[in-house]
Coordinates of N, CA and C in Angstrom, one line a residue:
Chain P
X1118 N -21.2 -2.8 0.4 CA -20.1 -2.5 1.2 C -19.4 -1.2 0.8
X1119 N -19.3 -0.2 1.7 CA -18.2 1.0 1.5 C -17.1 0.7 0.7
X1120 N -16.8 1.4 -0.3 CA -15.8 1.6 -0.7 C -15.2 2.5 -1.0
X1121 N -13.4 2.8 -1.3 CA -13.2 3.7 -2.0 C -12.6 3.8 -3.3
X1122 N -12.9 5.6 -3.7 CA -13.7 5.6 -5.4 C -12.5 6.5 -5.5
X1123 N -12.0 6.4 -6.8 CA -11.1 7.5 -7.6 C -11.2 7.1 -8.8
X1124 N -11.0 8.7 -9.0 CA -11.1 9.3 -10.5 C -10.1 10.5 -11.1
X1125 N -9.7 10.5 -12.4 CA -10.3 9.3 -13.8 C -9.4 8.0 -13.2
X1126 N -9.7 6.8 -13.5 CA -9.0 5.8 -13.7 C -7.9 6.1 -14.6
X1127 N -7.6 6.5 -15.8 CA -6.6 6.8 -16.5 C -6.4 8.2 -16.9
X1128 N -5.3 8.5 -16.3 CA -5.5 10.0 -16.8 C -3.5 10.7 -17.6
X1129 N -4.0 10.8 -19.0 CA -2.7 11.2 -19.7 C -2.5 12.5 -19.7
X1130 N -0.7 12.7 -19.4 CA -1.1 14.4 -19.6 C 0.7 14.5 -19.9
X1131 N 0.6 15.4 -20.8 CA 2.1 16.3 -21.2 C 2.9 17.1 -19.9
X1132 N 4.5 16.6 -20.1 CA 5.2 16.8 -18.9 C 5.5 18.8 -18.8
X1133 N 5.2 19.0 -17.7 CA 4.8 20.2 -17.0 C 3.5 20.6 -16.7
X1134 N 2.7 19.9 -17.5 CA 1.3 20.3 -17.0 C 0.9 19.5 -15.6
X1135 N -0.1 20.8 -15.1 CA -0.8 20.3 -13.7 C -1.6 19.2 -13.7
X1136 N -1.7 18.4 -12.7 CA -3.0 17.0 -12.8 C -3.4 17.4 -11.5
X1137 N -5.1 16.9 -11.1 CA -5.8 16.5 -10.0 C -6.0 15.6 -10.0
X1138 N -5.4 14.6 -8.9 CA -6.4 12.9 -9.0 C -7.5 13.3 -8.0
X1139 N -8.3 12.5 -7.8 CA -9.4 13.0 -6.7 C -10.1 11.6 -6.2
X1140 N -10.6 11.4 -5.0 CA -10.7 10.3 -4.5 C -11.8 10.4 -3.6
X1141 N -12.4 10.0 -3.7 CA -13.8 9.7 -2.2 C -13.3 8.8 -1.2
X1142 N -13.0 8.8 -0.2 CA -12.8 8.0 0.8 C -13.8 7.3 1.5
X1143 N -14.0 6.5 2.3 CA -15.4 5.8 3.0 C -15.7 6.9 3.9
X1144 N -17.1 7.2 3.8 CA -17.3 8.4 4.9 C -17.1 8.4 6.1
X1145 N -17.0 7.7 7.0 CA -16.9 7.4 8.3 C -15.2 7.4 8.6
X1146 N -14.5 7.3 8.1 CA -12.8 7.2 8.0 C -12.2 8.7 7.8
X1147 N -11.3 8.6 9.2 CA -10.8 9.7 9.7 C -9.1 10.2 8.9
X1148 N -8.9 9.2 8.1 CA -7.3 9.2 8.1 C -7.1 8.9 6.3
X1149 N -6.4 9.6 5.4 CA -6.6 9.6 4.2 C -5.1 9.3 3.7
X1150 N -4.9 8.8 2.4 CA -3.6 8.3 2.0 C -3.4 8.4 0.7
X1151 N -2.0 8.7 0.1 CA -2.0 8.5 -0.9 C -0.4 7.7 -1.4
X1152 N -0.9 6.6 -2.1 CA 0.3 6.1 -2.2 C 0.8 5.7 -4.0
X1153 N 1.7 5.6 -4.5 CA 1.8 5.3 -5.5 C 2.4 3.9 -6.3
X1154 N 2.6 3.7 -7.2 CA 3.0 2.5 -7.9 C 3.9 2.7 -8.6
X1155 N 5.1 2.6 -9.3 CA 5.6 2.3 -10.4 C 5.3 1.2 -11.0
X1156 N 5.1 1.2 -12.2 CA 4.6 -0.4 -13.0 C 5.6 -1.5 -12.4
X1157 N 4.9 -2.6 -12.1 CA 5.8 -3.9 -11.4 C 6.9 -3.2 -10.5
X1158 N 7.3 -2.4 -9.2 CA 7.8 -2.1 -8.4 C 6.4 -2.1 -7.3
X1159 N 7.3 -1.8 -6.1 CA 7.1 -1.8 -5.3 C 5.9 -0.6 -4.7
X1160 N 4.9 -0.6 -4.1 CA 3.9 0.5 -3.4 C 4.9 1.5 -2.5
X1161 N 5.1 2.9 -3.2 CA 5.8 3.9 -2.1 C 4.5 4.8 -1.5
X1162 N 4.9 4.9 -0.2 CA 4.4 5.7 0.8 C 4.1 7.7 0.0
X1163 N 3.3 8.1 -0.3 CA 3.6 9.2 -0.4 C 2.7 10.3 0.8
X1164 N 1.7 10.4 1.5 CA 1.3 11.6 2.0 C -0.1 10.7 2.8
X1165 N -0.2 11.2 4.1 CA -1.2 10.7 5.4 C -1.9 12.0 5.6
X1166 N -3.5 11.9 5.7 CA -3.8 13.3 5.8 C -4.6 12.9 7.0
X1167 N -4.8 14.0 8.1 CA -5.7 13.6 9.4 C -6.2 15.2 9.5
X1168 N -7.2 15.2 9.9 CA -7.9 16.5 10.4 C -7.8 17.6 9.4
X1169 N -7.8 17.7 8.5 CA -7.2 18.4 7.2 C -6.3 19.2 7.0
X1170 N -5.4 18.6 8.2 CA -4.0 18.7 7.8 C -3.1 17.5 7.6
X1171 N -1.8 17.0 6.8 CA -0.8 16.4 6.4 C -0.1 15.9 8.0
X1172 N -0.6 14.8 8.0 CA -0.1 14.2 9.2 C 1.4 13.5 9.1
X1173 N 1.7 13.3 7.8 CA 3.0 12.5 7.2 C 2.9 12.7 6.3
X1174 N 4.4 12.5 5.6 CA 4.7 12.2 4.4 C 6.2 11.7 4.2
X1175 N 6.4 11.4 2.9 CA 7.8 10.8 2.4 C 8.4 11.8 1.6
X1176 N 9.8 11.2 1.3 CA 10.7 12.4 0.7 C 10.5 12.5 -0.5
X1177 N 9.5 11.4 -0.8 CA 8.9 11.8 -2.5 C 7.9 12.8 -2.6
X1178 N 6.9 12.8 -1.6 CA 6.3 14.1 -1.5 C 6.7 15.7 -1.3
X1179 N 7.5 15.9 -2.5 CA 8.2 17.3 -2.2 C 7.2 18.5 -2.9
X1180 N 7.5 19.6 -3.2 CA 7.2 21.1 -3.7 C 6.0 20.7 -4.6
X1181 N 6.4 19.9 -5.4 CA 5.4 19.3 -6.7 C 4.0 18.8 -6.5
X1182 N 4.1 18.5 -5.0 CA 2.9 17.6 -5.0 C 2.2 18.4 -3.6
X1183 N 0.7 18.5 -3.7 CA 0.1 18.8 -2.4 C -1.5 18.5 -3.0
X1184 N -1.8 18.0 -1.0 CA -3.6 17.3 -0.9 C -4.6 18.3 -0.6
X1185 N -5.6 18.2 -0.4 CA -6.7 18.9 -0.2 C -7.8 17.8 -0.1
X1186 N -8.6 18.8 1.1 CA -9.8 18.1 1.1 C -11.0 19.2 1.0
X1187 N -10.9 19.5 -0.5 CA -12.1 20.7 -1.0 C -13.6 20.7 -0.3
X1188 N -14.1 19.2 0.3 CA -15.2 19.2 0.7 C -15.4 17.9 1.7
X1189 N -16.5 17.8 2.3 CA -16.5 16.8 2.8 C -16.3 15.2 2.4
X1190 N -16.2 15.6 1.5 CA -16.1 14.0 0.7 C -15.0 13.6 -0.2
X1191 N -14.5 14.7 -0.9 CA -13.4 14.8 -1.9 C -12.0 15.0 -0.8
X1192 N -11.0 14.0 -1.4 CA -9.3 14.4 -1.5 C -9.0 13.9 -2.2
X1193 N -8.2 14.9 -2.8 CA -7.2 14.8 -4.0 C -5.9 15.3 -3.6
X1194 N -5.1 14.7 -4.7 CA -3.3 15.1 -5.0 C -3.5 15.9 -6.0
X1195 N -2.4 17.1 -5.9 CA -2.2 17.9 -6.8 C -0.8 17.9 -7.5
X1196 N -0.5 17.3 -8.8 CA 1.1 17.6 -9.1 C 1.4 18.8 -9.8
X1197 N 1.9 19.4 -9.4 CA 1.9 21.1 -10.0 C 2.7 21.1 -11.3
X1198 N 3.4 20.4 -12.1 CA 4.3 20.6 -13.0 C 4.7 19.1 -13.3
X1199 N 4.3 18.1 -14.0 CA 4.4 16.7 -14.3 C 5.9 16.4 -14.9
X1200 N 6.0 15.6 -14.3 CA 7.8 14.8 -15.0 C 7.3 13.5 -15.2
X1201 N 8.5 13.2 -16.4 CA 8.1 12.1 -17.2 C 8.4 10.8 -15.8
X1202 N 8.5 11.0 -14.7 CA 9.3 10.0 -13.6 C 7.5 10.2 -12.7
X1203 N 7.1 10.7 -13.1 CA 5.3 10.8 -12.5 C 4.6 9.5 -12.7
X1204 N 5.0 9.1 -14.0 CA 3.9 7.9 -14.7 C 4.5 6.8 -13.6
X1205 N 2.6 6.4 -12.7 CA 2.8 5.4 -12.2 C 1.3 5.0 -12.2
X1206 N 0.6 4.3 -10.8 CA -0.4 4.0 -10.3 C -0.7 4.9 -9.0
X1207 N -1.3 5.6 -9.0 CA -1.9 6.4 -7.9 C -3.0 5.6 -6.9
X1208 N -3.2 5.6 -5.5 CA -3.6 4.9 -4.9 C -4.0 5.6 -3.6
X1209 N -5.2 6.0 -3.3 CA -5.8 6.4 -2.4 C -6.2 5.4 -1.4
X1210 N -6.2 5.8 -0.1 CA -6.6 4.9 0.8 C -7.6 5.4 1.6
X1211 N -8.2 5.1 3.0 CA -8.8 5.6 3.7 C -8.5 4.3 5.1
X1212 N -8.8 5.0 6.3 CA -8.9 4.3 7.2 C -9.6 4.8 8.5
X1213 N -9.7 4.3 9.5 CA -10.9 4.9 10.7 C -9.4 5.2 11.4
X1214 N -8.1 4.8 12.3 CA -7.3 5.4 12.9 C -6.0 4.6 11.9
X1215 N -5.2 5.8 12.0 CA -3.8 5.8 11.3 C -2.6 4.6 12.3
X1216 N -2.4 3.8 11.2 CA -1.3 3.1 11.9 C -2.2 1.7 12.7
X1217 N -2.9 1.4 13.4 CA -3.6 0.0 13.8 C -4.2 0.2 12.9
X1218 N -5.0 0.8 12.3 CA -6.2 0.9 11.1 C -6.1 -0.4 9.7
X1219 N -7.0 -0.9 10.1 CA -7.2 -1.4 8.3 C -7.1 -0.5 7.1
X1220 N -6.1 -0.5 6.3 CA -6.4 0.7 5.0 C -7.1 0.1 3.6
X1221 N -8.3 0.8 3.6 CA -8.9 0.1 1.8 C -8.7 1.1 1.3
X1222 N -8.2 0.4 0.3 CA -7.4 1.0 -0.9 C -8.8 1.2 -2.2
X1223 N -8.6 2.4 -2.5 CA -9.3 2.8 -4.1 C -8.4 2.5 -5.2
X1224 N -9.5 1.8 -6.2 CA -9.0 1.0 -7.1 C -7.9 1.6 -7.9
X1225 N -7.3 2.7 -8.0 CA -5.9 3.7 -8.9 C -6.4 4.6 -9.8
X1226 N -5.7 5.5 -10.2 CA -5.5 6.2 -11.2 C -4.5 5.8 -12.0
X1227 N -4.2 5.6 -13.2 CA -3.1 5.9 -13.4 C -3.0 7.0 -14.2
X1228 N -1.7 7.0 -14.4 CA -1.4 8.4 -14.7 C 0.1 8.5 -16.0
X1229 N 0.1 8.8 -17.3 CA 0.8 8.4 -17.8 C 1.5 9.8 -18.3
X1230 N 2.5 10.6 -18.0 CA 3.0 11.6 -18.5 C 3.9 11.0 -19.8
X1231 N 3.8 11.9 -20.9 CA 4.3 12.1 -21.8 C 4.9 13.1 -22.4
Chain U
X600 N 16.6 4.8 8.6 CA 15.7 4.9 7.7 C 14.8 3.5 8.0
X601 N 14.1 3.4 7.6 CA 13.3 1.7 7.8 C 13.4 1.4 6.2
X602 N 14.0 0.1 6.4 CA 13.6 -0.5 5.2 C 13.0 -2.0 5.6
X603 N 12.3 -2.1 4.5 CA 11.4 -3.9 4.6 C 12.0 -4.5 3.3
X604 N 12.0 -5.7 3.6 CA 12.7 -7.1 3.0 C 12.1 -7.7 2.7
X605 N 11.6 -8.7 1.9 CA 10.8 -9.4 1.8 C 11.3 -10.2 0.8
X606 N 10.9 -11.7 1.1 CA 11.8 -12.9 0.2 C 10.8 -14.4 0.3
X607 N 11.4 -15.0 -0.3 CA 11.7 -15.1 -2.0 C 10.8 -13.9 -2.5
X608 N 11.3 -13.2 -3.7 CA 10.6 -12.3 -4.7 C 9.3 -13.0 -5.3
X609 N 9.8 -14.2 -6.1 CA 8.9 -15.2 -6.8 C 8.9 -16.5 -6.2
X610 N 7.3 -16.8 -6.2 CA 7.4 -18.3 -5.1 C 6.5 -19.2 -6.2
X611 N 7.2 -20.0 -7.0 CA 6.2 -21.1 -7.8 C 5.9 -22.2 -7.0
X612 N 4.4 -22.3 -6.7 CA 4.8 -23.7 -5.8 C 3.0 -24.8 -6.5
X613 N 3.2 -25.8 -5.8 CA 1.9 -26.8 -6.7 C 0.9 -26.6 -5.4
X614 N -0.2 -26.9 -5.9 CA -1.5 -26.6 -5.3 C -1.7 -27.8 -4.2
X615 N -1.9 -27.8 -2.9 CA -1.7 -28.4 -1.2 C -0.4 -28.4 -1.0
X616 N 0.7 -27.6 -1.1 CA 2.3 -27.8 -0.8 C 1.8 -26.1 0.0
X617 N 3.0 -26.4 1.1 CA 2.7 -25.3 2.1 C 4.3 -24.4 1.6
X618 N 3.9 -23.2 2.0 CA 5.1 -22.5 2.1 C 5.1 -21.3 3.2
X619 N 6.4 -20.2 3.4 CA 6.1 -19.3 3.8 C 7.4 -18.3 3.4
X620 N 6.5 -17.1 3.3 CA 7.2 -15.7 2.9 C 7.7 -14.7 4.2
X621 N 8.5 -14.2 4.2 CA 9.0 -13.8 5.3 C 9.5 -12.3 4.6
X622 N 9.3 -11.5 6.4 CA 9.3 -9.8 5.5 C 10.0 -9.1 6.9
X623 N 11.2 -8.5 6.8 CA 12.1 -8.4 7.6 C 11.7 -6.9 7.7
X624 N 12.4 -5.9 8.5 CA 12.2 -5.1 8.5 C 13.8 -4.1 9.8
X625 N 13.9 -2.9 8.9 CA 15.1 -3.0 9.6 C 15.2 -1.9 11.0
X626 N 14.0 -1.5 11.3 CA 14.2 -0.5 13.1 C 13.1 -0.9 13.3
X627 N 13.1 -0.5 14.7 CA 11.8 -1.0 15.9 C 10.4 -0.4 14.8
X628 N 9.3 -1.1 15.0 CA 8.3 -1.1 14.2 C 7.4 -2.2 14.9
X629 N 6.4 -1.7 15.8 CA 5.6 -2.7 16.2 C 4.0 -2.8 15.2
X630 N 3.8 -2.3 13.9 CA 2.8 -2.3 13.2 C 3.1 -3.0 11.7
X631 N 2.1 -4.2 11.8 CA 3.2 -4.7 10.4 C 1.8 -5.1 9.6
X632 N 2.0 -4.9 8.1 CA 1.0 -5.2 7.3 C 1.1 -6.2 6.4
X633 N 0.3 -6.5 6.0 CA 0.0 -7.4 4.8 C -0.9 -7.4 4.0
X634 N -0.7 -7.1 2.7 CA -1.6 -6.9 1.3 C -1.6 -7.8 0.6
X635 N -2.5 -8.1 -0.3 CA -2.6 -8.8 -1.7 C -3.1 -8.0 -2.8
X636 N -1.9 -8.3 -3.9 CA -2.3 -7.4 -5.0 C -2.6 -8.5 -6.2
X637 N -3.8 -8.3 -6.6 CA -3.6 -8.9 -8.1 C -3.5 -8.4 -9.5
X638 N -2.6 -9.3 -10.7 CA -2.5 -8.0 -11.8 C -3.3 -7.0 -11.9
X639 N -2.9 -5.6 -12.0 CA -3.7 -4.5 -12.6 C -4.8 -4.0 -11.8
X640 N -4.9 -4.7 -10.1 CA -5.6 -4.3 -9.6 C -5.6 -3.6 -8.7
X641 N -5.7 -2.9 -7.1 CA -5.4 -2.4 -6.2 C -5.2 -3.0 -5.0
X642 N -4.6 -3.2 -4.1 CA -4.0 -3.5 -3.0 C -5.2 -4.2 -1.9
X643 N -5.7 -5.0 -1.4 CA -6.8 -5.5 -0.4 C -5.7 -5.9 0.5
X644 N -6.4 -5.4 1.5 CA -5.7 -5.8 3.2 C -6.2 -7.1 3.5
X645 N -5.2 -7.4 4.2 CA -5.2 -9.1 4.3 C -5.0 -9.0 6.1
X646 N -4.0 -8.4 6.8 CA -3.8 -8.5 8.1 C -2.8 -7.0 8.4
X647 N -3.5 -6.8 9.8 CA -2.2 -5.5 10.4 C -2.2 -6.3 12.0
X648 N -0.9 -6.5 12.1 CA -0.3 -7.1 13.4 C 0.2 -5.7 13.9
X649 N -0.2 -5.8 15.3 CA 0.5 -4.6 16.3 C 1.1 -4.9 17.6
X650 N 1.3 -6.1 17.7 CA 2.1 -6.1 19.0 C 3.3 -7.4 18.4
X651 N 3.8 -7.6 19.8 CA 5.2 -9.1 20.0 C 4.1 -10.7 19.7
X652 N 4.4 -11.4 18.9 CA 3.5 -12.5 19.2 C 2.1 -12.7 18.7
X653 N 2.2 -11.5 18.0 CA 0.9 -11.2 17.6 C 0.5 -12.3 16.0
X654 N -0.7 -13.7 16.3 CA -1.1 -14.4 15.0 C -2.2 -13.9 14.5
X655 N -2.4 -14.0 13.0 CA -3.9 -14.0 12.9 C -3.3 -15.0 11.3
X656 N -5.2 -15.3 11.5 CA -5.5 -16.8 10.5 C -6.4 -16.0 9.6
X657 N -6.7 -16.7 8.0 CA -7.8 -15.9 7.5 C -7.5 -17.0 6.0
X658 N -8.4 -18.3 6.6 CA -8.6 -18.8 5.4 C -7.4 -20.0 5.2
X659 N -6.5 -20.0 4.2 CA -5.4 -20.4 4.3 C -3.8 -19.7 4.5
X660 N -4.2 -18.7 4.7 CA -3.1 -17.4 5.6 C -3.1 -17.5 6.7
X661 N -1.8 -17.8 7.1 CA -1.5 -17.4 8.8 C -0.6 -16.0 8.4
X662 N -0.5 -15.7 9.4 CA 0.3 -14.0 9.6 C 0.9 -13.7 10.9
X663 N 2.5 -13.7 10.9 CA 2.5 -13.6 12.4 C 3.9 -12.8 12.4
X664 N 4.1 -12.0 14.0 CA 4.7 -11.1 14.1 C 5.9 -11.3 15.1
X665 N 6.9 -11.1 15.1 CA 8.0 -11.1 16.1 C 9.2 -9.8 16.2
X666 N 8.7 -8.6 16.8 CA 9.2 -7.7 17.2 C 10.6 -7.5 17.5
X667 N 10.9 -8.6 18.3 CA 12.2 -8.6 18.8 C 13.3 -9.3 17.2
X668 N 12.7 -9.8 16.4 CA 13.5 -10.5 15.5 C 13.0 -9.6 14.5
X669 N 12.0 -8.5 14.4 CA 11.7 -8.2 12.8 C 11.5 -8.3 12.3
X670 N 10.4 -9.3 12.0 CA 9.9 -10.3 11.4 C 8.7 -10.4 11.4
X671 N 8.6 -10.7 10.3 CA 6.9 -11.2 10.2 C 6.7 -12.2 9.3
X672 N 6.1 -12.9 9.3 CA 6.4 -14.5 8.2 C 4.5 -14.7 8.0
X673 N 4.0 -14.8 6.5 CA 2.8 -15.0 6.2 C 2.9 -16.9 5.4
X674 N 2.5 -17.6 6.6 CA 2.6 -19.0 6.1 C 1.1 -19.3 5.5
X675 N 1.4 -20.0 3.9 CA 0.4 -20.8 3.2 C 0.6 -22.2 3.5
X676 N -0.6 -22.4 3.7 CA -1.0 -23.8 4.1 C -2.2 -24.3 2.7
X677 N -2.2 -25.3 2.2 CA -2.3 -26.0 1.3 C -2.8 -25.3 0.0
X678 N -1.6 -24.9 -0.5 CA -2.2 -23.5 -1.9 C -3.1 -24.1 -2.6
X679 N -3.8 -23.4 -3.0 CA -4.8 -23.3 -4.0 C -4.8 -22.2 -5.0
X680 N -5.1 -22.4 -6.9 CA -4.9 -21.3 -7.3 C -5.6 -20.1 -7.3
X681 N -6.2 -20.2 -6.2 CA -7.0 -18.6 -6.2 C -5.9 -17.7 -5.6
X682 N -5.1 -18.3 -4.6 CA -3.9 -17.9 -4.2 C -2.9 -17.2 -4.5
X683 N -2.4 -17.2 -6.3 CA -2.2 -16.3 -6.9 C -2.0 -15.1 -6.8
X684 N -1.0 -14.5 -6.6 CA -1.7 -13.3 -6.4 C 0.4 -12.4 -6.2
X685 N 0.4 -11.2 -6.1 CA 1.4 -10.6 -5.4 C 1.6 -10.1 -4.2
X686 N 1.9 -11.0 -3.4 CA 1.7 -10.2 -1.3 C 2.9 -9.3 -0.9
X687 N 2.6 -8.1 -0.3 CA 3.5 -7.1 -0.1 C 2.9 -7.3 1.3
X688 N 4.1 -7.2 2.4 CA 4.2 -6.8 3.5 C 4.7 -4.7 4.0
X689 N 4.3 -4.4 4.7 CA 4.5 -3.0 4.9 C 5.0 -2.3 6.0
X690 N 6.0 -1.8 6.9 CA 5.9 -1.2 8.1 C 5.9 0.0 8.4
X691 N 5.4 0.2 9.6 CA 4.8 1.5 9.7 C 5.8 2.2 11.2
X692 N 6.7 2.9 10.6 CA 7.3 4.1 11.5 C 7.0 5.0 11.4
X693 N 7.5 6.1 10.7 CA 7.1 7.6 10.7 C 6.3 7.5 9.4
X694 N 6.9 6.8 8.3 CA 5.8 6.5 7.2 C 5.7 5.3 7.0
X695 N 5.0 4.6 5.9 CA 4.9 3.3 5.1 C 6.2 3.2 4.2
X696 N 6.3 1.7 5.0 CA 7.3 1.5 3.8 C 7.2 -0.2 3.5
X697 N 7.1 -0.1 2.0 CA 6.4 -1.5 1.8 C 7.8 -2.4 1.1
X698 N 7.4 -3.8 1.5 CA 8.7 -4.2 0.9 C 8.3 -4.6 -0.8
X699 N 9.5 -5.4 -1.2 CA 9.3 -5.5 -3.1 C 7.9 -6.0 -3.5
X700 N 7.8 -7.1 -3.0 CA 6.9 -8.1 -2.8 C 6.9 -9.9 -3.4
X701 N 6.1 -10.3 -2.8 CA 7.0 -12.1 -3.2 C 5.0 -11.9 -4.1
X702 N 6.0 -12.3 -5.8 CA 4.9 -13.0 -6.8 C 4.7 -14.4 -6.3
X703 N 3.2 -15.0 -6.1 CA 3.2 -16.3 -6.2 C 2.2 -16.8 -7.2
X704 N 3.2 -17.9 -7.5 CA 1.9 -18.2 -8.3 C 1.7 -19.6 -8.0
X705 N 0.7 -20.5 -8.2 CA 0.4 -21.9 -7.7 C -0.6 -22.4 -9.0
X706 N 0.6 -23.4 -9.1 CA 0.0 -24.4 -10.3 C -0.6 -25.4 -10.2
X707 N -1.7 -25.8 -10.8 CA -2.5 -27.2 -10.3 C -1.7 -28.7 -10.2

């Protein structure tokens, strides 16, 4: 069964430095996501990607943060400058249409600034 | 702004006792989700309702939607501990916005 893949599963890094999370989506899925965790809180909404451009996003997705889709198969988030308020669970999604769509979720990153 | 509700937080209940979680949601939103997360793991879609009226069944999950009230209510019908699990409801306006989520856990 298709799934989706991200990588590293854990990834530590010192506050101001840059991170890539990066994510394979199911090939056939038009509509890409990224959402995050805070430990035991709630899943926030961060960024909807369609046609390789940013179809949505939330007010957490500000200056700091931007997606790409370097190739046919890869999207990733980029946080340009890490704060110690970064450490969560990272969560990529994929879906065939945004909004009716089923979304499968890839298993997280996390991501622990220090 | 949309916000989602969702209640009880924590549901302890004994294994064949029925319950249900209910996940409010506060502006028009005809797209409503439902996940299951378990510890440390990532999120599986369980149901996306898109209309008034709208049920779906899946196992011992019902999932059902009411538009006009905001509402969406995911009834367990006779728990089992595989059931376990953290269910987050979600709605979908301009972005996702997911509620806290109700921990259950079901004891033998």
């Amino acid at each position: 069964e298709p799934e989706v893949t991200q990588t590293p599963s854990h990834q530590v890094t010192q506050m101001g430095q840059e991170v890539i999370l990066r994510c394979v989506p199911i090939s056939n899925h038009l509509y890409f996501y990224w959402y995050r965790q805070i430990l035991g809180q709630k899943v926030e909404f961060l960024v909807s990607f369609y046609n390789n451009e940013i179809s949505e996003k939330s007010e957490i997705f500000d200056d700091q943060f931007s997606v790409e889709r370097p190739d046919g198969s890869n999207f990733t988030l980029k946080i340009r400058s890490t704060k110690l308020e970064d450490s969560a669970m990272y969560f990529c999604a994929s879906s065939v249409p945004w909004g009716a769509g089923e979304q499968y979720f890839g298993p997280g990153t996390r991501l622990t600034v220090t | 702004e949309l916000k989602v509700e969702q209640n009880p937080l924590f549901l302890s209940m004994q294994e064949g006792k029925n319950y249900t979680i209910y996940c409010n949601y506060s502006t028009t939103s005809d797209r409503l989700y439902w996940y299951r997360q378990d510890p440390g793991k990532s999120l599986e879609s369980l149901f996306v309702l898109l209309s008034n009226g709208a049920v779906k069944q899946e196992g011992r999950l019902m999932a059902s939607l009411d538009t006009k009230a905001r509402l969406s209510t995911l009834h367990i019908t006779a728990a089992v501990h595989d059931l376990s699990a953290t269910y987050f409801c979600a709605s979908r306006r301009d972005d996702m916005r997911f509620g806290a989520g109700t921990r259950l856990t079901v004891k033998p």
